[in-house]
PDB file of C-alpha atoms in Angstrom:
ATOM      1  CA  MET A   7      39.641   1.495 -22.360  1.00  0.00           C
ATOM      2  CA  ARG A   8      36.855  -0.361 -24.156  1.00  0.00           C
ATOM      3  CA  GLU A   9      37.614  -1.659 -27.639  1.00  0.00           C
ATOM      4  CA  ARG A  10      34.133  -0.693 -28.840  1.00  0.00           C
ATOM      5  CA  LEU A  11      31.464   1.729 -27.688  1.00  0.00           C
ATOM      6  CA  ASP A  12      27.878   1.019 -28.758  1.00  0.00           C
ATOM      7  CA  CYS A  13      25.756   4.142 -28.449  1.00  0.00           C
ATOM      8  CA  ALA A  14      22.045   4.334 -29.265  1.00  0.00           C
ATOM      9  CA  LEU A  15      20.747   7.581 -30.768  1.00  0.00           C
ATOM     10  CA  LEU A  16      17.455   8.338 -29.007  1.00  0.00           C
ATOM     11  CA  ALA A  17      15.682  11.176 -30.792  1.00  0.00           C
ATOM     12  CA  PRO A  18      11.881  10.830 -30.953  1.00  0.00           C
ATOM     13  CA  GLY A  19      10.634  12.990 -33.768  1.00  0.00           C
ATOM     14  CA  ARG A  20      14.175  13.765 -34.952  1.00  0.00           C
ATOM     15  CA  GLU A  21      15.008  10.558 -36.788  1.00  0.00           C
ATOM     16  CA  ASP A  22      16.516  12.656 -39.592  1.00  0.00           C
ATOM     17  CA  TRP A  23      19.182  13.930 -37.174  1.00  0.00           C
ATOM     18  CA  ALA A  24      19.968  10.416 -35.956  1.00  0.00           C
ATOM     19  CA  ALA A  25      20.152   8.998 -39.483  1.00  0.00           C
ATOM     20  CA  ALA A  26      22.505  11.776 -40.590  1.00  0.00           C
ATOM     21  CA  LEU A  27      24.937  10.987 -37.752  1.00  0.00           C
ATOM     22  CA  ARG A  28      24.753   7.242 -38.100  1.00  0.00           C
ATOM     23  CA  GLY A  29      26.028   7.188 -41.672  1.00  0.00           C
ATOM     24  CA  PRO A  30      29.237   9.268 -41.489  1.00  0.00           C
ATOM     25  CA  HIS A  31      30.293   7.982 -38.059  1.00  0.00           C
ATOM     26  CA  LEU A  32      29.363   4.304 -38.342  1.00  0.00           C
ATOM     27  CA  GLY A  33      32.235   1.932 -37.600  1.00  0.00           C
ATOM     28  CA  GLY A  34      35.466   2.251 -35.647  1.00  0.00           C
ATOM     29  CA  ARG A  35      35.515   2.318 -31.856  1.00  0.00           C
ATOM     30  CA  LEU A  36      32.386   4.430 -31.587  1.00  0.00           C
ATOM     31  CA  VAL A  37      29.405   2.730 -33.212  1.00  0.00           C
ATOM     32  CA  LEU A  38      26.174   4.723 -33.390  1.00  0.00           C
ATOM     33  CA  HIS A  39      22.863   2.887 -33.650  1.00  0.00           C
ATOM     34  CA  THR A  40      19.395   4.031 -34.633  1.00  0.00           C
ATOM     35  CA  PRO A  41      16.312   2.137 -33.360  1.00  0.00           C
ATOM     36  CA  GLN A  42      14.693  -0.401 -35.635  1.00  0.00           C
ATOM     37  CA  GLN A  43      11.314   1.227 -35.016  1.00  0.00           C
ATOM     38  CA  PRO A  44      10.865   4.999 -34.547  1.00  0.00           C
ATOM     39  CA  HIS A  45       9.966   6.088 -31.016  1.00  0.00           C
ATOM     40  CA  GLY A  46       6.988   8.337 -30.477  1.00  0.00           C
ATOM     41  CA  THR A  47       7.964   9.564 -27.016  1.00  0.00           C
ATOM     42  CA  ALA A  48      10.976   9.746 -24.722  1.00  0.00           C
ATOM     43  CA  ALA A  49       9.486   7.019 -22.506  1.00  0.00           C
ATOM     44  CA  GLU A  50       9.235   4.682 -25.508  1.00  0.00           C
ATOM     45  CA  ALA A  51      12.860   5.400 -26.405  1.00  0.00           C
ATOM     46  CA  LEU A  52      14.141   4.515 -22.931  1.00  0.00           C
ATOM     47  CA  ALA A  53      11.916   1.417 -22.806  1.00  0.00           C
ATOM     48  CA  ASP A  54      13.209   0.085 -26.127  1.00  0.00           C
ATOM     49  CA  PRO A  55      13.823  -3.688 -25.665  1.00  0.00           C
ATOM     50  CA  ALA A  56      17.386  -3.333 -26.953  1.00  0.00           C
ATOM     51  CA  MET A  57      18.064  -0.729 -24.250  1.00  0.00           C
ATOM     52  CA  ALA A  58      16.320  -2.730 -21.535  1.00  0.00           C
ATOM     53  CA  ARG A  59      18.338  -5.868 -22.287  1.00  0.00           C
ATOM     54  CA  GLY A  60      21.678  -4.057 -22.199  1.00  0.00           C
ATOM     55  CA  ARG A  61      22.440  -4.094 -25.913  1.00  0.00           C
ATOM     56  CA  TYR A  62      24.136  -0.676 -25.774  1.00  0.00           C
ATOM     57  CA  ASP A  63      26.847   0.847 -23.619  1.00  0.00           C
ATOM     58  CA  ALA A  64      25.113   4.210 -23.698  1.00  0.00           C
ATOM     59  CA  GLY A  65      22.340   6.300 -25.155  1.00  0.00           C
ATOM     60  CA  LEU A  66      22.592   9.804 -26.612  1.00  0.00           C
ATOM     61  CA  LEU A  67      19.362  11.753 -26.022  1.00  0.00           C
ATOM     62  CA  TYR A  68      18.433  14.563 -28.393  1.00  0.00           C
ATOM     63  CA  VAL A  69      16.974  17.214 -26.069  1.00  0.00           C
ATOM     64  CA  ASP A  70      15.849  20.715 -27.018  1.00  0.00           C
ATOM     65  CA  GLU A  71      13.362  23.185 -25.553  1.00  0.00           C
ATOM     66  CA  SER A  72      10.415  21.428 -27.203  1.00  0.00           C
ATOM     67  CA  SER A  73      11.268  17.957 -25.864  1.00  0.00           C
ATOM     68  CA  ILE A  74      12.859  18.600 -22.480  1.00  0.00           C
ATOM     69  CA  ARG A  75       9.587  18.188 -20.557  1.00  0.00           C
ATOM     70  CA  ASP A  76       8.999  14.788 -22.151  1.00  0.00           C
ATOM     71  CA  TRP A  77      12.554  13.692 -21.297  1.00  0.00           C
ATOM     72  CA  ARG A  78      12.234  14.939 -17.706  1.00  0.00           C
ATOM     73  CA  THR A  79       9.073  12.881 -17.208  1.00  0.00           C
ATOM     74  CA  ALA A  80      10.623   9.763 -18.763  1.00  0.00           C
ATOM     75  CA  LEU A  81      13.825  10.039 -16.718  1.00  0.00           C
ATOM     76  CA  ALA A  82      11.930  10.659 -13.482  1.00  0.00           C
ATOM     77  CA  ALA A  83       9.940   7.452 -14.089  1.00  0.00           C
ATOM     78  CA  LEU A  84      13.195   5.476 -14.097  1.00  0.00           C
ATOM     79  CA  ALA A  85      13.850   6.538 -10.491  1.00  0.00           C
ATOM     80  CA  GLY A  86      17.597   6.876 -11.049  1.00  0.00           C
ATOM     81  CA  ARG A  87      17.962   3.433 -12.676  1.00  0.00           C
ATOM     82  CA  PRO A  88      18.700   4.124 -16.355  1.00  0.00           C
ATOM     83  CA  PRO A  89      19.091   1.109 -18.659  1.00  0.00           C
ATOM     84  CA  ALA A  90      22.536   2.379 -19.768  1.00  0.00           C
ATOM     85  CA  ALA A  91      24.799   5.401 -19.391  1.00  0.00           C
ATOM     86  CA  LEU A  92      22.811   8.317 -20.780  1.00  0.00           C
ATOM     87  CA  LEU A  93      24.264  11.464 -22.338  1.00  0.00           C
ATOM     88  CA  VAL A  94      22.348  14.496 -23.569  1.00  0.00           C
ATOM     89  CA  TYR A  95      22.848  16.217 -26.899  1.00  0.00           C
ATOM     90  CA  ALA A  96      21.811  19.600 -25.514  1.00  0.00           C
ATOM     91  CA  VAL A  97      20.377  21.768 -28.291  1.00  0.00           C
ATOM     92  CA  GLY A  98      19.811  25.313 -27.080  1.00  0.00           C
ATOM     93  CA  LEU A  99      19.489  24.299 -23.404  1.00  0.00           C
ATOM     94  CA  ARG A 100      20.611  26.563 -20.596  1.00  0.00           C
ATOM     95  CA  ALA A 101      22.773  25.343 -17.732  1.00  0.00           C
ATOM     96  CA  PRO A 102      19.873  24.920 -15.219  1.00  0.00           C
ATOM     97  CA  ALA A 103      18.022  22.675 -17.665  1.00  0.00           C
ATOM     98  CA  VAL A 104      21.109  20.506 -18.181  1.00  0.00           C
ATOM     99  CA  ARG A 105      21.625  20.266 -14.400  1.00  0.00           C
ATOM    100  CA  ASP A 106      18.015  19.116 -13.991  1.00  0.00           C
ATOM    101  CA  LEU A 107      18.558  16.306 -16.487  1.00  0.00           C
ATOM    102  CA  MET A 108      21.781  15.213 -14.790  1.00  0.00           C
ATOM    103  CA  ALA A 109      19.993  15.166 -11.429  1.00  0.00           C
ATOM    104  CA  LEU A 110      17.516  12.722 -12.995  1.00  0.00           C
ATOM    105  CA  GLY A 111      20.256  10.252 -13.938  1.00  0.00           C
ATOM    106  CA  VAL A 112      21.969  11.632 -17.053  1.00  0.00           C
ATOM    107  CA  ALA A 113      25.741  11.038 -16.873  1.00  0.00           C
ATOM    108  CA  ASP A 114      27.030  13.848 -19.109  1.00  0.00           C
ATOM    109  CA  PHE A 115      26.189  16.100 -22.051  1.00  0.00           C
ATOM    110  CA  VAL A 116      27.564  17.418 -25.331  1.00  0.00           C
ATOM    111  CA  ARG A 117      26.544  20.474 -27.344  1.00  0.00           C
ATOM    112  CA  PRO A 118      26.257  21.138 -31.086  1.00  0.00           C
ATOM    113  CA  PRO A 119      28.011  20.864 -33.402  1.00  0.00           C
ATOM    114  CA  PHE A 120      28.323  17.115 -33.070  1.00  0.00           C
ATOM    115  CA  CYS A 121      31.911  15.937 -32.516  1.00  0.00           C
ATOM    116  CA  PRO A 122      32.497  12.154 -32.421  1.00  0.00           C
ATOM    117  CA  ASP A 123      35.819  12.585 -30.606  1.00  0.00           C
ATOM    118  CA  GLU A 124      34.186  14.585 -27.820  1.00  0.00           C
ATOM    119  CA  LEU A 125      31.345  12.076 -27.506  1.00  0.00           C
ATOM    120  CA  ARG A 126      33.830   9.187 -27.384  1.00  0.00           C
ATOM    121  CA  ALA A 127      35.846  10.886 -24.620  1.00  0.00           C
ATOM    122  CA  ARG A 128      32.771  11.689 -22.549  1.00  0.00           C
ATOM    123  CA  LEU A 129      31.441   8.164 -22.997  1.00  0.00           C
ATOM    124  CA  ASP A 130      34.741   6.707 -21.788  1.00  0.00           C
ATOM    125  CA  HIS A 131      34.660   8.984 -18.751  1.00  0.00           C
ATOM    126  CA  ALA A 132      31.042   8.171 -17.908  1.00  0.00           C
ATOM    127  CA  LEU A 133      31.497   4.412 -18.290  1.00  0.00           C
ATOM    128  CA  ASN A 134      34.778   4.219 -16.398  1.00  0.00           C
ATOM    129  CA  ARG A 135      33.741   6.179 -13.316  1.00  0.00           C
ATOM    130  CA  LEU A 136      32.236   3.093 -11.658  1.00  0.00           C
ATOM    131  CA  ALA A 137      34.167   0.470 -13.611  1.00  0.00           C
ATOM    132  CA  PRO A 138      36.296  -2.106 -11.706  1.00  0.00           C
ATOM    133  CA  ALA A 139      40.002  -1.375 -11.452  1.00  0.00           C
ATOM    134  CA  CYS A 140      41.005  -4.266 -13.685  1.00  0.00           C
ATOM    135  CA  ILE A 141      38.983  -6.403 -16.057  1.00  0.00           C
ATOM    136  CA  SER A 142      40.893  -9.039 -17.960  1.00  0.00           C
ATOM    137  CA  GLU A 143      38.478 -10.839 -20.174  1.00  0.00           C
ATOM    138  CA  HIS A 144      38.055 -11.621 -23.837  1.00  0.00           C
ATOM    139  CA  VAL A 145      34.937  -9.957 -25.194  1.00  0.00           C
ATOM    140  CA  PRO A 146      32.863 -12.512 -27.119  1.00  0.00           C
ATOM    141  CA  ALA A 147      32.339 -11.927 -30.841  1.00  0.00           C
ATOM    142  CA  TYR A 148      28.676 -11.704 -31.680  1.00  0.00           C
ATOM    143  CA  GLY A 149      28.089 -13.281 -35.042  1.00  0.00           C
ATOM    144  CA  ALA A 150      29.756 -16.118 -36.884  1.00  0.00           C
ATOM    145  CA  SER A 151      28.876 -14.632 -40.278  1.00  0.00           C
ATOM    146  CA  PRO A 152      31.255 -12.207 -42.021  1.00  0.00           C
ATOM    147  CA  PRO A 153      30.561  -8.484 -41.672  1.00  0.00           C
ATOM    148  CA  VAL A 154      28.165  -6.888 -44.116  1.00  0.00           C
ATOM    149  CA  PRO A 155      30.349  -5.051 -46.679  1.00  0.00           C
ATOM    150  CA  GLY A 156      30.404  -1.320 -46.165  1.00  0.00           C
ATOM    151  CA  SER A 157      28.218  -1.338 -43.049  1.00  0.00           C
ATOM    152  CA  GLY A 158      30.695  -1.999 -40.263  1.00  0.00           C
ATOM    153  CA  LEU A 159      28.089  -4.244 -38.607  1.00  0.00           C
ATOM    154  CA  VAL A 160      28.264  -7.942 -37.845  1.00  0.00           C
ATOM    155  CA  PRO A 161      25.016  -9.870 -38.384  1.00  0.00           C
ATOM    156  CA  PRO A 162      23.713 -11.364 -35.112  1.00  0.00           C
ATOM    157  CA  ARG A 163      24.443 -15.029 -34.590  1.00  0.00           C
ATOM    158  CA  PRO A 164      21.268 -17.121 -34.244  1.00  0.00           C
ATOM    159  CA  ARG A 165      20.807 -18.686 -30.857  1.00  0.00           C
ATOM    160  CA  VAL A 166      21.459 -22.427 -30.892  1.00  0.00           C
ATOM    161  CA  VAL A 167      19.578 -24.568 -28.407  1.00  0.00           C
ATOM    162  CA  ARG A 168      21.151 -27.959 -27.862  1.00  0.00           C
ATOM    163  CA  ALA A 169      19.112 -30.758 -26.403  1.00  0.00           C
ATOM    164  CA  GLY A 170      20.659 -32.490 -23.435  1.00  0.00           C
ATOM    165  CA  PRO A 171      19.781 -34.714 -20.499  1.00  0.00           C
ATOM    166  CA  PRO A 172      17.281 -33.183 -18.074  1.00  0.00           C
ATOM    167  CA  GLU A 173      18.691 -31.674 -14.917  1.00  0.00           C
ATOM    168  CA  PRO A 174      17.785 -33.205 -11.571  1.00  0.00           C
ATOM    169  CA  PRO A 175      15.174 -31.299  -9.560  1.00  0.00           C
ATOM    170  CA  VAL A 176      16.508 -28.399  -7.515  1.00  0.00           C
ATOM    171  CA  THR A 177      15.998 -28.807  -3.783  1.00  0.00           C
ATOM    172  CA  GLU A 178      14.841 -26.084  -1.403  1.00  0.00           C
ATOM    173  CA  SER A 179      18.254 -26.015   0.259  1.00  0.00           C
ATOM    174  CA  GLU A 180      19.912 -25.459  -3.103  1.00  0.00           C
ATOM    175  CA  ILE A 181      17.504 -22.621  -3.910  1.00  0.00           C
ATOM    176  CA  ALA A 182      18.337 -20.983  -0.570  1.00  0.00           C
ATOM    177  CA  PHE A 183      22.060 -21.411  -1.279  1.00  0.00           C
ATOM    178  CA  CYS A 184      21.762 -19.842  -4.741  1.00  0.00           C
ATOM    179  CA  ASP A 185      19.783 -16.902  -3.392  1.00  0.00           C
ATOM    180  CA  THR A 186      22.729 -16.011  -1.134  1.00  0.00           C
ATOM    181  CA  ILE A 187      25.530 -17.016  -3.500  1.00  0.00           C
ATOM    182  CA  LEU A 188      27.058 -13.516  -3.522  1.00  0.00           C
ATOM    183  CA  ASP A 189      27.621 -13.702   0.228  1.00  0.00           C
ATOM    184  CA  ARG A 190      29.283 -17.143   0.182  1.00  0.00           C
ATOM    185  CA  SER A 191      32.977 -17.718   0.800  1.00  0.00           C
ATOM    186  CA  GLY A 192      35.276 -19.503  -1.608  1.00  0.00           C
ATOM    187  CA  GLY A 193      35.246 -22.623   0.554  1.00  0.00           C
ATOM    188  CA  GLU A 194      31.458 -22.766   0.584  1.00  0.00           C
ATOM    189  CA  LEU A 195      31.291 -22.406  -3.183  1.00  0.00           C
ATOM    190  CA  GLU A 196      33.886 -25.130  -3.622  1.00  0.00           C
ATOM    191  CA  ALA A 197      31.933 -27.485  -1.352  1.00  0.00           C
ATOM    192  CA  TYR A 198      28.759 -26.779  -3.309  1.00  0.00           C
ATOM    193  CA  ALA A 199      30.500 -27.463  -6.621  1.00  0.00           C
ATOM    194  CA  VAL A 200      31.945 -30.729  -5.317  1.00  0.00           C
ATOM    195  CA  ALA A 201      28.543 -31.867  -4.037  1.00  0.00           C
ATOM    196  CA  VAL A 202      26.785 -31.152  -7.318  1.00  0.00           C
ATOM    197  CA  ALA A 203      29.629 -32.731  -9.310  1.00  0.00           C
ATOM    198  CA  MET A 204      29.440 -35.921  -7.239  1.00  0.00           C
ATOM    199  CA  GLN A 205      25.699 -36.015  -7.749  1.00  0.00           C
ATOM    200  CA  ARG A 206      26.145 -35.753 -11.522  1.00  0.00           C
ATOM    201  CA  ALA A 207      28.966 -38.333 -11.527  1.00  0.00           C
ATOM    202  CA  THR A 208      26.551 -41.012 -10.322  1.00  0.00           C
ATOM    203  CA  SER A 209      24.595 -40.652 -13.564  1.00  0.00           C
ATOM    204  CA  ARG A 210      25.611 -41.986 -16.956  1.00  0.00           C
ATOM    205  CA  GLU A 211      26.587 -38.579 -18.276  1.00  0.00           C
ATOM    206  CA  SER A 212      30.015 -37.878 -19.673  1.00  0.00           C
ATOM    207  CA  PHE A 213      32.468 -35.663 -17.812  1.00  0.00           C
ATOM    208  CA  ARG A 214      31.838 -32.838 -20.271  1.00  0.00           C
ATOM    209  CA  ALA A 215      28.038 -33.020 -19.909  1.00  0.00           C
ATOM    210  CA  ALA A 216      28.248 -33.130 -16.118  1.00  0.00           C
ATOM    211  CA  LYS A 217      30.647 -30.181 -16.043  1.00  0.00           C
ATOM    212  CA  CYS A 218      28.313 -28.147 -18.254  1.00  0.00           C
ATOM    213  CA  GLN A 219      25.450 -28.802 -15.824  1.00  0.00           C
ATOM    214  CA  VAL A 220      27.477 -27.645 -12.813  1.00  0.00           C
ATOM    215  CA  VAL A 221      28.745 -24.519 -14.564  1.00  0.00           C
ATOM    216  CA  ALA A 222      25.285 -23.667 -15.886  1.00  0.00           C
ATOM    217  CA  ARG A 223      23.771 -23.864 -12.408  1.00  0.00           C
ATOM    218  CA  PHE A 224      26.410 -21.552 -11.012  1.00  0.00           C
ATOM    219  CA  GLU A 225      26.054 -19.062 -13.869  1.00  0.00           C
ATOM    220  CA  ARG A 226      22.282 -18.877 -13.486  1.00  0.00           C
ATOM    221  CA  ALA A 227      22.454 -18.458  -9.719  1.00  0.00           C
ATOM    222  CA  TYR A 228      25.171 -15.781  -9.879  1.00  0.00           C
ATOM    223  CA  ILE A 229      23.521 -13.739 -12.626  1.00  0.00           C
ATOM    224  CA  ARG A 230      20.120 -13.789 -10.924  1.00  0.00           C
ATOM    225  CA  ALA A 231      21.657 -12.795  -7.602  1.00  0.00           C
ATOM    226  CA  ALA A 232      23.658  -9.967  -9.202  1.00  0.00           C
ATOM    227  CA  LEU A 233      20.582  -8.614 -10.988  1.00  0.00           C
ATOM    228  CA  GLY A 234      18.585  -8.856  -7.777  1.00  0.00           C
ATOM    229  CA  ARG A 235      21.206  -6.927  -5.814  1.00  0.00           C
ATOM    230  CA  HIS A 236      21.239  -4.115  -8.389  1.00  0.00           C
ATOM    231  CA  ALA A 237      17.489  -4.001  -9.134  1.00  0.00           C
ATOM    232  CA  GLY A 238      17.906  -5.344 -12.671  1.00  0.00           C
ATOM    233  CA  ASN A 239      20.571  -2.791 -13.705  1.00  0.00           C
ATOM    234  CA  ILE A 240      22.716  -4.809 -16.112  1.00  0.00           C
ATOM    235  CA  THR A 241      25.561  -2.309 -16.191  1.00  0.00           C
ATOM    236  CA  LEU A 242      25.997  -2.268 -12.411  1.00  0.00           C
ATOM    237  CA  ALA A 243      25.592  -6.051 -12.129  1.00  0.00           C
ATOM    238  CA  ALA A 244      28.309  -6.574 -14.754  1.00  0.00           C
ATOM    239  CA  ARG A 245      30.651  -4.150 -12.976  1.00  0.00           C
ATOM    240  CA  MET A 246      30.174  -5.988  -9.703  1.00  0.00           C
ATOM    241  CA  ALA A 247      30.935  -9.299 -11.453  1.00  0.00           C
ATOM    242  CA  GLN A 248      33.985  -7.676 -13.138  1.00  0.00           C
ATOM    243  CA  LYS A 249      32.713  -8.854 -16.493  1.00  0.00           C
ATOM    244  CA  HIS A 250      32.349  -6.847 -19.661  1.00  0.00           C
ATOM    245  CA  ARG A 251      28.743  -5.719 -20.020  1.00  0.00           C
ATOM    246  CA  ARG A 252      28.334  -7.475 -23.368  1.00  0.00           C
ATOM    247  CA  ALA A 253      29.711 -10.727 -21.906  1.00  0.00           C
ATOM    248  CA  PHE A 254      27.283 -10.446 -18.979  1.00  0.00           C
ATOM    249  CA  TRP A 255      24.447  -9.792 -21.421  1.00  0.00           C
ATOM    250  CA  ALA A 256      25.485 -12.866 -23.449  1.00  0.00           C
ATOM    251  CA  LEU A 257      25.192 -15.035 -20.323  1.00  0.00           C
ATOM    252  CA  MET A 258      21.726 -13.601 -19.695  1.00  0.00           C
ATOM    253  CA  ARG A 259      20.708 -14.566 -23.223  1.00  0.00           C
ATOM    254  CA  LYS A 260      22.283 -18.005 -22.827  1.00  0.00           C
ATOM    255  CA  HIS A 261      20.157 -18.743 -19.763  1.00  0.00           C
ATOM    256  CA  ASP A 262      17.112 -16.754 -20.964  1.00  0.00           C
ATOM    257  CA  ILE A 263      17.173 -14.442 -17.928  1.00  0.00           C
ATOM    258  CA  ASP A 264      14.975 -11.339 -18.164  1.00  0.00           C
ATOM    259  CA  PRO A 265      16.028  -8.363 -15.984  1.00  0.00           C
ATOM    260  CA  ALA A 266      12.486  -6.921 -15.900  1.00  0.00           C
ATOM    261  CA  PRO A 267      11.250  -8.860 -12.808  1.00  0.00           C
ATOM    262  CA  TYR A 268      14.239  -7.658 -10.787  1.00  0.00           C
ATOM    263  CA  ARG A 269      13.451  -4.031 -11.608  1.00  0.00           C
ATOM    264  CA  SER A 270      10.014  -4.270 -10.013  1.00  0.00           C
ATOM    265  CA  ALA A 271      11.487  -4.918  -6.571  1.00  0.00           C
ATOM    266  CA  PRO A 272      13.583  -2.404  -4.573  1.00  0.00           C
ATOM    267  CA  SER A 273      17.333  -2.951  -4.510  1.00  0.00           C
ATOM    268  CA  PRO A 274      18.780  -4.492  -1.300  1.00  0.00           C
ATOM    269  CA  ASP A 275      21.491  -1.812  -1.434  1.00  0.00           C
TER     270      ASP A 275
END
């Protein structure tokens, strides 16, 4: 069970509803978020940069009779590749309408009145259906500053870029190896690590600097390959890597990897 569930409230034109929920239910395991800028359409809500970069575990869509057509169009444009687990807050919708939305990629739904316990349970179920059997990993803490009193939020930690010695040029054979890193055996990966480590040992770098270079190369290659295999879907790539989604997202930020280019190409699967 996840220690924290970050859920974005996506309600174009109904920001009053989202703001009313965010206040009473902010904090605890279930953390509800409202967008920094109001969304005009459903497509804008799903294309929010925070959603696209995997900031949230899930999104709760406010859908009623007046907005269902807009949501259908936006979900169909995603071609079954939502940026996160999506649930519908179905206001006055009949069963066929809810089934249509789920066929377009929605994972589950809840009905009024809003119940945080029900939403938390359905989120757990939706997120755990494709989760790996066992993930043992410490989730990184985002933010070195103390929490803002009374908000339950931790201010984001500014990204620190440390200057270091330039990396040696990457050869074509190394590029080909990295492109197929997910299909390599443990022995092949070990041989690659040894070769790169020996190459770095001939320089005047310290052990720590050389190790950071080797690890960074592996992280970049693995993350890019995982995103390529899953067409830029961060959630699925993290599940395959058996890493928490927020930890996977942190590595993407560390290496400045954008998932958008991988979404433009069809998935190998």
